[in-house]
Amino acid sequence: SQEYANKGNALLGLERNEEALEAYTMGLEIEPDNIFCLYGQGMIYKNKEKYEEAYELFGKAFMLNPEDDDYYYGVIHIGY
C-alpha cells in the first residue's frame, strides 16, 4: 500500500487530485490504517472544501500516529 501512497503523493504534487484520490483509496483497500493514504485523502478533501471528510481522515491518521504533528495541524487548519 505504500506504493499507492507514493503514487498519490506524486499525483497530488501535480495537482491531479482525482487520480491521487484513486491511488490513496487503493492503498487503503490494502492497508486501511495507512497514515500516508489517510493524510493524502484528507488533503484532497480539505482542498475541495469538504471539511467534514478531511477532519475525519486527519483525525484517524493522528490517532494512529499521535507523535506526528502534521496530522494534528491538518485538523487545526480546517478550523474545527
mmCIF file of the C-alpha atoms, coordinates in Angstrom:
data_MODEL
# 
_entry.id   MODEL 
# 
loop_
_atom_site.group_PDB 
_atom_site.id 
_atom_site.type_symbol 
_atom_site.label_atom_id 
_atom_site.label_alt_id 
_atom_site.label_comp_id 
_atom_site.label_asym_id 
_atom_site.label_entity_id 
_atom_site.label_seq_id 
_atom_site.pdbx_PDB_ins_code 
_atom_site.Cartn_x 
_atom_site.Cartn_y 
_atom_site.Cartn_z 
_atom_site.occupancy 
_atom_site.B_iso_or_equiv 
_atom_site.pdbx_formal_charge 
_atom_site.auth_seq_id 
_atom_site.auth_comp_id 
_atom_site.auth_asym_id 
_atom_site.auth_atom_id 
_atom_site.pdbx_PDB_model_num 
ATOM 1  C CA . SER A 1 1  ? 0.000   0.000  0.000   1.00 0.00 ? 1  SER A CA 1 
ATOM 2  C CA . GLN A 1 2  ? 2.970   2.307  0.406   1.00 0.00 ? 2  GLN A CA 1 
ATOM 3  C CA . GLU A 1 3  ? 3.463   2.341  -3.355  1.00 0.00 ? 3  GLU A CA 1 
ATOM 4  C CA . TYR A 1 4  ? -0.084  3.710  -3.692  1.00 0.00 ? 4  TYR A CA 1 
ATOM 5  C CA . ALA A 1 5  ? 0.681   6.359  -1.087  1.00 0.00 ? 5  ALA A CA 1 
ATOM 6  C CA . ASN A 1 6  ? 3.793   7.351  -3.030  1.00 0.00 ? 6  ASN A CA 1 
ATOM 7  C CA . LYS A 1 7  ? 1.852   7.422  -6.294  1.00 0.00 ? 7  LYS A CA 1 
ATOM 8  C CA . GLY A 1 8  ? -0.880  9.505  -4.667  1.00 0.00 ? 8  GLY A CA 1 
ATOM 9  C CA . ASN A 1 9  ? 1.673   11.949 -3.299  1.00 0.00 ? 9  ASN A CA 1 
ATOM 10 C CA . ALA A 1 10 ? 3.266   12.355 -6.733  1.00 0.00 ? 10 ALA A CA 1 
ATOM 11 C CA . LEU A 1 11 ? -0.113  12.916 -8.388  1.00 0.00 ? 11 LEU A CA 1 
ATOM 12 C CA . LEU A 1 12 ? -1.168  15.342 -5.662  1.00 0.00 ? 12 LEU A CA 1 
ATOM 13 C CA . GLY A 1 13 ? 2.010   17.318 -6.294  1.00 0.00 ? 13 GLY A CA 1 
ATOM 14 C CA . LEU A 1 14 ? 0.985   17.541 -9.948  1.00 0.00 ? 14 LEU A CA 1 
ATOM 15 C CA . GLU A 1 15 ? -2.500  18.713 -8.883  1.00 0.00 ? 15 GLU A CA 1 
ATOM 16 C CA . ARG A 1 16 ? -4.055  15.593 -10.388 1.00 0.00 ? 16 ARG A CA 1 
ATOM 17 C CA . ASN A 1 17 ? -6.352  15.270 -7.401  1.00 0.00 ? 17 ASN A CA 1 
ATOM 18 C CA . GLU A 1 18 ? -8.845  12.716 -8.720  1.00 0.00 ? 18 GLU A CA 1 
ATOM 19 C CA . GLU A 1 19 ? -6.085  10.328 -9.753  1.00 0.00 ? 19 GLU A CA 1 
ATOM 20 C CA . ALA A 1 20 ? -4.350  10.876 -6.414  1.00 0.00 ? 20 ALA A CA 1 
ATOM 21 C CA . LEU A 1 21 ? -7.590  10.133 -4.586  1.00 0.00 ? 21 LEU A CA 1 
ATOM 22 C CA . GLU A 1 22 ? -7.917  6.864  -6.519  1.00 0.00 ? 22 GLU A CA 1 
ATOM 23 C CA . ALA A 1 23 ? -4.353  5.872  -5.607  1.00 0.00 ? 23 ALA A CA 1 
ATOM 24 C CA . TYR A 1 24 ? -4.907  6.625  -1.918  1.00 0.00 ? 24 TYR A CA 1 
ATOM 25 C CA . THR A 1 25 ? -8.188  4.701  -1.973  1.00 0.00 ? 25 THR A CA 1 
ATOM 26 C CA . MET A 1 26 ? -6.478  1.656  -3.475  1.00 0.00 ? 26 MET A CA 1 
ATOM 27 C CA . GLY A 1 27 ? -3.782  1.874  -0.822  1.00 0.00 ? 27 GLY A CA 1 
ATOM 28 C CA . LEU A 1 28 ? -6.404  1.980  1.931   1.00 0.00 ? 28 LEU A CA 1 
ATOM 29 C CA . GLU A 1 29 ? -8.133  -1.080 0.485   1.00 0.00 ? 29 GLU A CA 1 
ATOM 30 C CA . ILE A 1 30 ? -4.900  -2.987 1.056   1.00 0.00 ? 30 ILE A CA 1 
ATOM 31 C CA . GLU A 1 31 ? -3.991  -1.349 4.364   1.00 0.00 ? 31 GLU A CA 1 
ATOM 32 C CA . PRO A 1 32 ? -6.901  0.565  5.964   1.00 0.00 ? 32 PRO A CA 1 
ATOM 33 C CA . ASP A 1 33 ? -4.634  2.176  8.569   1.00 0.00 ? 33 ASP A CA 1 
ATOM 34 C CA . ASN A 1 34 ? -2.035  3.563  6.150   1.00 0.00 ? 34 ASN A CA 1 
ATOM 35 C CA . ILE A 1 35 ? -1.489  7.019  7.641   1.00 0.00 ? 35 ILE A CA 1 
ATOM 36 C CA . PHE A 1 36 ? 0.053   8.397  4.456   1.00 0.00 ? 36 PHE A CA 1 
ATOM 37 C CA . CYS A 1 37 ? -3.008  7.496  2.382   1.00 0.00 ? 37 CYS A CA 1 
ATOM 38 C CA . LEU A 1 38 ? -5.326  8.837  5.087   1.00 0.00 ? 38 LEU A CA 1 
ATOM 39 C CA . TYR A 1 39 ? -3.442  12.122 5.243   1.00 0.00 ? 39 TYR A CA 1 
ATOM 40 C CA . GLY A 1 40 ? -3.294  12.416 1.446   1.00 0.00 ? 40 GLY A CA 1 
ATOM 41 C CA . GLN A 1 41 ? -7.026  11.888 1.149   1.00 0.00 ? 41 GLN A CA 1 
ATOM 42 C CA . GLY A 1 42 ? -7.525  14.426 3.911   1.00 0.00 ? 42 GLY A CA 1 
ATOM 43 C CA . MET A 1 43 ? -5.519  16.998 1.985   1.00 0.00 ? 43 MET A CA 1 
ATOM 44 C CA . ILE A 1 44 ? -7.584  16.442 -1.147  1.00 0.00 ? 44 ILE A CA 1 
ATOM 45 C CA . TYR A 1 45 ? -10.861 16.796 0.735   1.00 0.00 ? 45 TYR A CA 1 
ATOM 46 C CA . LYS A 1 46 ? -9.559  19.892 2.515   1.00 0.00 ? 46 LYS A CA 1 
ATOM 47 C CA . ASN A 1 47 ? -8.629  21.438 -0.833  1.00 0.00 ? 47 ASN A CA 1 
ATOM 48 C CA . LYS A 1 48 ? -12.127 20.615 -2.123  1.00 0.00 ? 48 LYS A CA 1 
ATOM 49 C CA . GLU A 1 49 ? -13.551 22.309 0.999   1.00 0.00 ? 49 GLU A CA 1 
ATOM 50 C CA . LYS A 1 50 ? -15.083 19.014 2.124   1.00 0.00 ? 50 LYS A CA 1 
ATOM 51 C CA . TYR A 1 51 ? -14.021 19.742 5.658   1.00 0.00 ? 51 TYR A CA 1 
ATOM 52 C CA . GLU A 1 52 ? -16.010 17.076 7.483   1.00 0.00 ? 52 GLU A CA 1 
ATOM 53 C CA . GLU A 1 53 ? -14.429 14.291 5.421   1.00 0.00 ? 53 GLU A CA 1 
ATOM 54 C CA . ALA A 1 54 ? -10.976 15.857 5.782   1.00 0.00 ? 54 ALA A CA 1 
ATOM 55 C CA . TYR A 1 55 ? -11.409 16.203 9.538   1.00 0.00 ? 55 TYR A CA 1 
ATOM 56 C CA . GLU A 1 56 ? -12.285 12.517 9.895   1.00 0.00 ? 56 GLU A CA 1 
ATOM 57 C CA . LEU A 1 57 ? -9.273  11.414 7.836   1.00 0.00 ? 57 LEU A CA 1 
ATOM 58 C CA . PHE A 1 58 ? -6.799  13.696 9.620   1.00 0.00 ? 58 PHE A CA 1 
ATOM 59 C CA . GLY A 1 59 ? -8.239  12.614 12.963  1.00 0.00 ? 59 GLY A CA 1 
ATOM 60 C CA . LYS A 1 60 ? -7.827  8.931  12.146  1.00 0.00 ? 60 LYS A CA 1 
ATOM 61 C CA . ALA A 1 61 ? -4.253  9.478  10.954  1.00 0.00 ? 61 ALA A CA 1 
ATOM 62 C CA . PHE A 1 62 ? -3.478  11.418 14.150  1.00 0.00 ? 62 PHE A CA 1 
ATOM 63 C CA . MET A 1 63 ? -4.947  8.684  16.363  1.00 0.00 ? 63 MET A CA 1 
ATOM 64 C CA . LEU A 1 64 ? -2.781  6.106  14.591  1.00 0.00 ? 64 LEU A CA 1 
ATOM 65 C CA . ASN A 1 65 ? 0.367   8.229  14.937  1.00 0.00 ? 65 ASN A CA 1 
ATOM 66 C CA . PRO A 1 66 ? -0.069  10.956 17.598  1.00 0.00 ? 66 PRO A CA 1 
ATOM 67 C CA . GLU A 1 67 ? 3.663   11.745 17.626  1.00 0.00 ? 67 GLU A CA 1 
ATOM 68 C CA . ASP A 1 68 ? 3.468   13.287 14.152  1.00 0.00 ? 68 ASP A CA 1 
ATOM 69 C CA . ASP A 1 69 ? 2.277   16.890 14.304  1.00 0.00 ? 69 ASP A CA 1 
ATOM 70 C CA . ASP A 1 70 ? 1.314   17.021 10.599  1.00 0.00 ? 70 ASP A CA 1 
ATOM 71 C CA . TYR A 1 71 ? -1.930  15.149 11.251  1.00 0.00 ? 71 TYR A CA 1 
ATOM 72 C CA . TYR A 1 72 ? -2.779  17.369 14.203  1.00 0.00 ? 72 TYR A CA 1 
ATOM 73 C CA . TYR A 1 73 ? -2.119  20.531 12.203  1.00 0.00 ? 73 TYR A CA 1 
ATOM 74 C CA . GLY A 1 74 ? -4.238  19.188 9.373   1.00 0.00 ? 74 GLY A CA 1 
ATOM 75 C CA . VAL A 1 75 ? -7.199  19.142 11.764  1.00 0.00 ? 75 VAL A CA 1 
ATOM 76 C CA . ILE A 1 76 ? -6.418  22.611 13.121  1.00 0.00 ? 76 ILE A CA 1 
ATOM 77 C CA . HIS A 1 77 ? -6.170  24.193 9.666   1.00 0.00 ? 77 HIS A CA 1 
ATOM 78 C CA . ILE A 1 78 ? -9.696  23.023 8.919   1.00 0.00 ? 78 ILE A CA 1 
ATOM 79 C CA . GLY A 1 79 ? -10.937 25.207 11.725  1.00 0.00 ? 79 GLY A CA 1 
ATOM 80 C CA . TYR A 1 80 ? -12.667 22.622 13.917  1.00 0.00 ? 80 TYR A CA 1 
# 
